[in-house]
PDB file of C-alpha atoms in Angstrom:
ATOM      1  CA  MET C  28     -14.453  46.047  61.014  1.00 80.00           C
ATOM      2  CA  THR C  29     -17.059  44.525  58.560  1.00 84.00           C
ATOM      3  CA  LYS C  30     -20.568  42.732  59.234  1.00 85.00           C
ATOM      4  CA  LYS C  31     -18.744  39.734  58.277  1.00 89.00           C
ATOM      5  CA  GLU C  32     -15.643  39.990  60.701  1.00 90.00           C
ATOM      6  CA  LEU C  33     -18.090  40.937  63.463  1.00 91.00           C
ATOM      7  CA  ARG C  34     -20.300  38.276  63.002  1.00 91.00           C
ATOM      8  CA  GLN C  35     -17.190  35.592  62.963  1.00 94.00           C
ATOM      9  CA  LEU C  36     -15.880  37.379  66.189  1.00 94.00           C
ATOM     10  CA  TYR C  37     -18.703  37.164  68.118  1.00 95.00           C
ATOM     11  CA  LYS C  38     -19.446  33.198  67.177  1.00 95.00           C
ATOM     12  CA  GLN C  39     -15.964  32.695  68.415  1.00 96.00           C
ATOM     13  CA  LYS C  40     -16.260  34.993  71.428  1.00 97.00           C
ATOM     14  CA  ARG C  41     -19.746  32.743  72.118  1.00 96.00           C
ATOM     15  CA  THR C  42     -17.929  29.308  71.399  1.00 96.00           C
ATOM     16  CA  ALA C  43     -15.242  30.154  73.845  1.00 97.00           C
ATOM     17  CA  LEU C  44     -18.099  30.377  76.605  1.00 97.00           C
ATOM     18  CA  SER C  45     -18.530  27.030  78.573  1.00 96.00           C
ATOM     19  CA  VAL C  46     -22.118  25.604  78.830  1.00 96.00           C
ATOM     20  CA  ALA C  47     -22.054  26.556  82.494  1.00 97.00           C
ATOM     21  CA  GLU C  48     -21.120  30.324  81.681  1.00 97.00           C
ATOM     22  CA  ARG C  49     -24.084  30.553  79.104  1.00 97.00           C
ATOM     23  CA  GLU C  50     -26.349  29.023  81.362  1.00 97.00           C
ATOM     24  CA  MET C  51     -25.534  31.352  84.112  1.00 98.00           C
ATOM     25  CA  MET C  52     -25.166  34.324  81.681  1.00 98.00           C
ATOM     26  CA  SER C  53     -28.696  33.597  80.331  1.00 97.00           C
ATOM     27  CA  LEU C  54     -30.023  33.673  83.750  1.00 98.00           C
ATOM     28  CA  GLN C  55     -28.640  36.623  84.639  1.00 98.00           C
ATOM     29  CA  ILE C  56     -30.269  38.564  81.432  1.00 98.00           C
ATOM     30  CA  ALA C  57     -33.763  36.907  82.533  1.00 97.00           C
ATOM     31  CA  GLN C  58     -33.180  38.324  86.107  1.00 97.00           C
ATOM     32  CA  GLN C  59     -32.540  41.883  84.291  1.00 97.00           C
ATOM     33  CA  LEU C  60     -35.206  41.683  82.250  1.00 97.00           C
ATOM     34  CA  SER C  61     -37.554  40.645  85.374  1.00 96.00           C
ATOM     35  CA  ILE C  62     -36.593  44.060  87.173  1.00 94.00           C
ATOM     36  CA  CYS C  63     -36.834  46.056  84.107  1.00 93.00           C
ATOM     37  CA  ASP C  64     -39.931  48.005  83.212  1.00 93.00           C
ATOM     38  CA  ILE C  65     -41.615  46.309  80.305  1.00 95.00           C
ATOM     39  CA  TRP C  66     -44.255  44.069  82.243  1.00 96.00           C
ATOM     40  CA  GLY C  67     -47.343  46.550  81.103  1.00 96.00           C
ATOM     41  CA  TYR C  68     -47.615  45.155  77.909  1.00 97.00           C
ATOM     42  CA  ASN C  69     -49.568  41.930  76.698  1.00 96.00           C
ATOM     43  CA  CYS C  70     -47.963  40.504  73.655  1.00 97.00           C
ATOM     44  CA  TYR C  71     -44.408  39.172  73.766  1.00 98.00           C
ATOM     45  CA  HIS C  72     -42.473  37.602  70.611  1.00 98.00           C
ATOM     46  CA  LEU C  73     -39.621  35.552  71.663  1.00 97.00           C
ATOM     47  CA  PHE C  74     -36.934  33.602  69.969  1.00 95.00           C
ATOM     48  CA  LEU C  75     -36.510  30.241  70.800  1.00 94.00           C
ATOM     49  CA  SER C  76     -32.568  29.482  71.212  1.00 93.00           C
ATOM     50  CA  ILE C  77     -30.391  27.318  68.728  1.00 89.00           C
ATOM     51  CA  LYS C  78     -28.162  25.428  71.340  1.00 87.00           C
ATOM     52  CA  GLU C  79     -25.897  24.494  68.269  1.00 89.00           C
ATOM     53  CA  LEU C  80     -24.959  27.891  68.025  1.00 91.00           C
ATOM     54  CA  ASN C  81     -24.498  29.069  71.835  1.00 94.00           C
ATOM     55  CA  GLU C  82     -27.496  31.240  71.577  1.00 94.00           C
ATOM     56  CA  VAL C  83     -28.704  32.903  75.024  1.00 96.00           C
ATOM     57  CA  ASP C  84     -30.957  30.730  76.263  1.00 97.00           C
ATOM     58  CA  THR C  85     -34.137  32.168  76.128  1.00 97.00           C
ATOM     59  CA  THR C  86     -36.292  29.435  78.286  1.00 96.00           C
ATOM     60  CA  PRO C  87     -35.821  31.577  81.622  1.00 97.00           C
ATOM     61  CA  ILE C  88     -37.502  34.400  79.762  1.00 98.00           C
ATOM     62  CA  LEU C  89     -40.249  32.344  78.676  1.00 96.00           C
ATOM     63  CA  GLN C  90     -40.689  30.956  82.285  1.00 96.00           C
ATOM     64  CA  LEU C  91     -41.199  34.432  83.310  1.00 96.00           C
ATOM     65  CA  LEU C  92     -43.545  35.718  80.542  1.00 97.00           C
ATOM     66  CA  TYR C  93     -45.643  32.505  81.727  1.00 95.00           C
ATOM     67  CA  GLN C  94     -45.398  33.843  85.631  1.00 95.00           C
ATOM     68  CA  LYS C  95     -46.544  36.754  84.266  1.00 96.00           C
ATOM     69  CA  ASN C  96     -49.433  35.638  82.278  1.00 96.00           C
ATOM     70  CA  LYS C  97     -48.237  36.751  79.186  1.00 97.00           C
ATOM     71  CA  GLN C  98     -49.262  36.026  75.578  1.00 96.00           C
ATOM     72  CA  VAL C  99     -46.426  34.466  73.967  1.00 97.00           C
ATOM     73  CA  VAL C 100     -45.491  34.213  70.414  1.00 97.00           C
ATOM     74  CA  VAL C 101     -42.427  32.524  69.142  1.00 97.00           C
ATOM     75  CA  PRO C 102     -40.977  32.883  65.168  1.00 95.00           C
ATOM     76  CA  LYS C 103     -41.835  30.653  62.422  1.00 94.00           C
ATOM     77  CA  MET C 104     -39.776  31.360  59.486  1.00 91.00           C
ATOM     78  CA  ASN C 105     -40.453  30.826  55.462  1.00 89.00           C
ATOM     79  CA  SER C 106     -37.209  30.555  53.681  1.00 84.00           C
ATOM     80  CA  GLU C 107     -38.467  31.278  50.691  1.00 87.00           C
ATOM     81  CA  THR C 108     -39.543  35.132  51.398  1.00 88.00           C
ATOM     82  CA  ARG C 109     -37.048  35.375  53.892  1.00 87.00           C
ATOM     83  CA  THR C 110     -40.031  36.347  56.493  1.00 89.00           C
ATOM     84  CA  LEU C 111     -40.967  35.297  59.902  1.00 92.00           C
ATOM     85  CA  THR C 112     -44.574  34.532  61.201  1.00 94.00           C
ATOM     86  CA  SER C 113     -45.242  35.021  65.047  1.00 96.00           C
ATOM     87  CA  ILE C 114     -47.228  31.774  66.154  1.00 96.00           C
ATOM     88  CA  PRO C 115     -48.830  31.344  69.732  1.00 96.00           C
ATOM     89  CA  PHE C 116     -46.782  29.055  71.977  1.00 95.00           C
ATOM     90  CA  THR C 117     -48.477  27.534  75.228  1.00 89.00           C
ATOM     91  CA  LYS C 118     -46.880  24.550  77.250  1.00 84.00           C
ATOM     92  CA  ASP C 119     -49.069  22.082  74.676  1.00 88.00           C
ATOM     93  CA  THR C 120     -47.261  23.637  71.139  1.00 91.00           C
ATOM     94  CA  LEU C 121     -45.667  21.194  69.056  1.00 92.00           C
ATOM     95  CA  LEU C 122     -42.135  21.895  67.868  1.00 93.00           C
ATOM     96  CA  GLN C 123     -40.364  20.799  65.008  1.00 92.00           C
ATOM     97  CA  THR C 124     -36.852  21.576  64.344  1.00 91.00           C
ATOM     98  CA  ASN C 125     -36.659  23.568  60.620  1.00 88.00           C
ATOM     99  CA  SER C 126     -33.887  23.184  57.802  1.00 83.00           C
ATOM    100  CA  TRP C 127     -31.681  26.031  59.884  1.00 81.00           C
ATOM    101  CA  GLY C 128     -31.762  24.174  62.904  1.00 84.00           C
ATOM    102  CA  VAL C 129     -34.597  26.678  64.666  1.00 87.00           C
ATOM    103  CA  PRO C 130     -37.083  25.427  66.705  1.00 92.00           C
ATOM    104  CA  GLU C 131     -40.002  26.620  65.718  1.00 93.00           C
ATOM    105  CA  PRO C 132     -44.261  25.348  66.143  1.00 94.00           C
ATOM    106  CA  LYS C 133     -45.275  22.531  64.180  1.00 91.00           C
ATOM    107  CA  ASP C 134     -48.530  24.644  63.165  1.00 89.00           C
ATOM    108  CA  GLY C 135     -50.668  27.718  64.330  1.00 90.00           C
ATOM    109  CA  ILE C 136     -52.267  30.576  63.135  1.00 92.00           C
ATOM    110  CA  ALA C 137     -50.212  33.442  62.957  1.00 94.00           C
ATOM    111  CA  ILE C 138     -50.950  36.677  64.497  1.00 95.00           C
ATOM    112  CA  SER C 139     -50.384  39.994  63.219  1.00 96.00           C
ATOM    113  CA  ALA C 140     -47.123  41.834  63.687  1.00 96.00           C
ATOM    114  CA  HIS C 141     -49.224  45.286  64.675  1.00 96.00           C
ATOM    115  CA  LYS C 142     -50.413  43.306  67.732  1.00 97.00           C
ATOM    116  CA  ILE C 143     -46.530  42.419  69.295  1.00 98.00           C
ATOM    117  CA  GLU C 144     -45.440  44.800  71.623  1.00 98.00           C
ATOM    118  CA  VAL C 145     -42.554  43.831  72.659  1.00 98.00           C
ATOM    119  CA  VAL C 146     -40.066  41.636  70.565  1.00 98.00           C
ATOM    120  CA  PHE C 147     -36.957  40.063  72.025  1.00 98.00           C
ATOM    121  CA  VAL C 148     -34.167  39.582  68.971  1.00 96.00           C
ATOM    122  CA  PRO C 149     -31.468  37.299  68.880  1.00 94.00           C
ATOM    123  CA  LEU C 150     -28.000  38.751  67.737  1.00 93.00           C
ATOM    124  CA  LEU C 151     -24.601  38.177  67.771  1.00 93.00           C
ATOM    125  CA  THR C 152     -23.532  41.760  68.728  1.00 93.00           C
ATOM    126  CA  CYS C 153     -24.932  45.152  68.438  1.00 93.00           C
ATOM    127  CA  ASP C 154     -23.395  48.792  69.470  1.00 92.00           C
ATOM    128  CA  LEU C 155     -24.410  51.361  71.904  1.00 92.00           C
ATOM    129  CA  TYR C 156     -26.902  52.859  69.166  1.00 92.00           C
ATOM    130  CA  GLY C 157     -29.095  49.502  68.917  1.00 92.00           C
ATOM    131  CA  ASN C 158     -27.469  48.671  65.449  1.00 92.00           C
ATOM    132  CA  ARG C 159     -27.718  44.843  65.425  1.00 92.00           C
ATOM    133  CA  ILE C 160     -25.585  42.284  63.924  1.00 89.00           C
ATOM    134  CA  GLY C 161     -27.608  39.146  63.313  1.00 87.00           C
ATOM    135  CA  TYR C 162     -26.666  36.105  61.351  1.00 84.00           C
ATOM    136  CA  GLY C 163     -27.180  38.174  57.837  1.00 79.00           C
ATOM    137  CA  GLY C 164     -30.555  36.472  56.523  1.00 84.00           C
ATOM    138  CA  GLY C 165     -32.324  39.805  57.236  1.00 85.00           C
ATOM    139  CA  TYR C 166     -35.228  38.119  58.557  1.00 91.00           C
ATOM    140  CA  TYR C 167     -35.682  40.022  61.565  1.00 93.00           C
ATOM    141  CA  ASP C 168     -35.139  43.321  60.165  1.00 92.00           C
ATOM    142  CA  ARG C 169     -38.244  42.670  57.830  1.00 93.00           C
ATOM    143  CA  PHE C 170     -40.104  41.379  60.611  1.00 95.00           C
ATOM    144  CA  LEU C 171     -39.257  44.283  62.916  1.00 95.00           C
ATOM    145  CA  ALA C 172     -40.177  46.641  59.874  1.00 94.00           C
ATOM    146  CA  GLU C 173     -43.613  45.105  60.250  1.00 95.00           C
ATOM    147  CA  CYS C 174     -44.077  45.960  64.039  1.00 96.00           C
ATOM    148  CA  ARG C 175     -45.341  49.240  65.088  1.00 96.00           C
ATOM    149  CA  PRO C 176     -42.996  52.361  65.784  1.00 95.00           C
ATOM    150  CA  GLU C 177     -43.722  52.061  69.281  1.00 96.00           C
ATOM    151  CA  THR C 178     -43.091  48.192  69.500  1.00 97.00           C
ATOM    152  CA  LEU C 179     -40.101  47.600  72.103  1.00 97.00           C
ATOM    153  CA  LYS C 180     -37.005  46.127  70.504  1.00 98.00           C
ATOM    154  CA  ILE C 181     -34.513  44.083  73.168  1.00 98.00           C
ATOM    155  CA  GLY C 182     -31.632  42.549  72.067  1.00 97.00           C
ATOM    156  CA  LEU C 183     -30.203  39.695  74.093  1.00 97.00           C
ATOM    157  CA  SER C 184     -26.522  39.282  74.106  1.00 97.00           C
ATOM    158  CA  PHE C 185     -23.893  37.685  76.512  1.00 97.00           C
ATOM    159  CA  PHE C 186     -21.391  41.118  75.928  1.00 96.00           C
ATOM    160  CA  LEU C 187     -21.848  44.339  76.471  1.00 94.00           C
ATOM    161  CA  PRO C 188     -22.481  46.129  73.193  1.00 93.00           C
ATOM    162  CA  GLU C 189     -19.506  48.080  70.936  1.00 87.00           C
ATOM    163  CA  GLU C 190     -18.921  51.793  70.915  1.00 83.00           C
ATOM    164  CA  ASN C 191     -20.526  52.311  67.412  1.00 83.00           C
ATOM    165  CA  PHE C 192     -20.602  50.832  63.997  1.00 77.00           C
ATOM    166  CA  SER C 193     -23.278  52.494  62.514  1.00 74.00           C
ATOM    167  CA  SER C 194     -20.953  53.141  59.210  1.00 76.00           C
ATOM    168  CA  ILE C 195     -21.625  49.599  58.143  1.00 76.00           C
ATOM    169  CA  PHE C 196     -25.173  49.591  58.257  1.00 75.00           C
ATOM    170  CA  LEU C 197     -28.198  49.636  55.682  1.00 76.00           C
ATOM    171  CA  PRO C 198     -31.049  51.952  55.852  1.00 77.00           C
ATOM    172  CA  THR C 199     -33.536  48.541  55.719  1.00 77.00           C
ATOM    173  CA  ASP C 200     -31.913  47.391  59.190  1.00 83.00           C
ATOM    174  CA  VAL C 201     -33.887  48.081  62.099  1.00 88.00           C
ATOM    175  CA  ARG C 202     -32.532  49.418  65.788  1.00 91.00           C
ATOM    176  CA  LEU C 203     -32.930  47.920  68.796  1.00 95.00           C
ATOM    177  CA  THR C 204     -34.874  49.936  71.810  1.00 96.00           C
ATOM    178  CA  HIS C 205     -32.996  48.099  74.150  1.00 97.00           C
ATOM    179  CA  ILE C 206     -30.196  45.642  75.016  1.00 97.00           C
ATOM    180  CA  ALA C 207     -30.336  42.953  77.383  1.00 97.00           C
ATOM    181  CA  THR C 208     -26.977  41.849  79.066  1.00 97.00           C
ATOM    182  CA  PRO C 209     -26.054  39.726  81.973  1.00 97.00           C
ATOM    183  CA  GLU C 210     -24.771  43.005  83.567  1.00 96.00           C
ATOM    184  CA  LYS C 211     -27.488  45.457  82.386  1.00 96.00           C
ATOM    185  CA  ILE C 212     -30.260  46.807  80.721  1.00 96.00           C
ATOM    186  CA  ILE C 213     -29.436  49.333  78.350  1.00 95.00           C
ATOM    187  CA  THR C 214     -31.965  51.797  76.955  1.00 95.00           C
ATOM    188  CA  ILE C 215     -31.132  53.273  73.364  1.00 93.00           C
ATOM    189  CA  LYS C 216     -32.178  57.242  73.214  1.00 79.00           C
TER     190      LYS C 216
END
C-alpha cells in the first residue's frame, strides 16, 4: 500500500469507532503510559487532539502529566514554514483553533526542541519498526529532527502497528521509539 492508501484506510478505521470506543481507548492508552518507564524526565511535548479527526484524546495524558508535576509544552504550527514550535502549557494557557482545526496556545514563548525529553506524537498508523504515517504535512518529522537523538518519541494509536512498510519511507521520516496502544506499549529496538 502507498502512504496515501494507508492514510485513507486508517482515517476510515478511526471514523468507524464510536465516540464511546474512542474515549475508552484513549483512557486505556493513558493507563498503559502510566505504568510505562517514561516518568523520570521533566519536559514533555503533547499534541492537543483534533476531535473532528477522531484522534486519540490526549486529555487523560495531560492530566497524568500534571499529576506527576511535569513541564508540559504543546505545539504551535507555522503553516508558512511547515514547522512546529513548543509553547509551555498550563491550566491558564488560552487556546485558539488554527485554520487546520488544531487547538494551540494563543501566545507564549517557544522553548528549544533540545529541552524536550519526551514527545507524544500523533499518527494515523505505524509499523513495528517505528515508521509513522501522519497526515502528510511533515510537521512532526521536521520537529522530531530538531530534538536530541535520545528524545523519546511515543506514537499514540488506537490500533496495533502494521508489520512493516519501511519501503515507502523517505530519509527525512523520523522513526518512533515507542508506540502506545490501548493494549500495550511497544518499544522499538
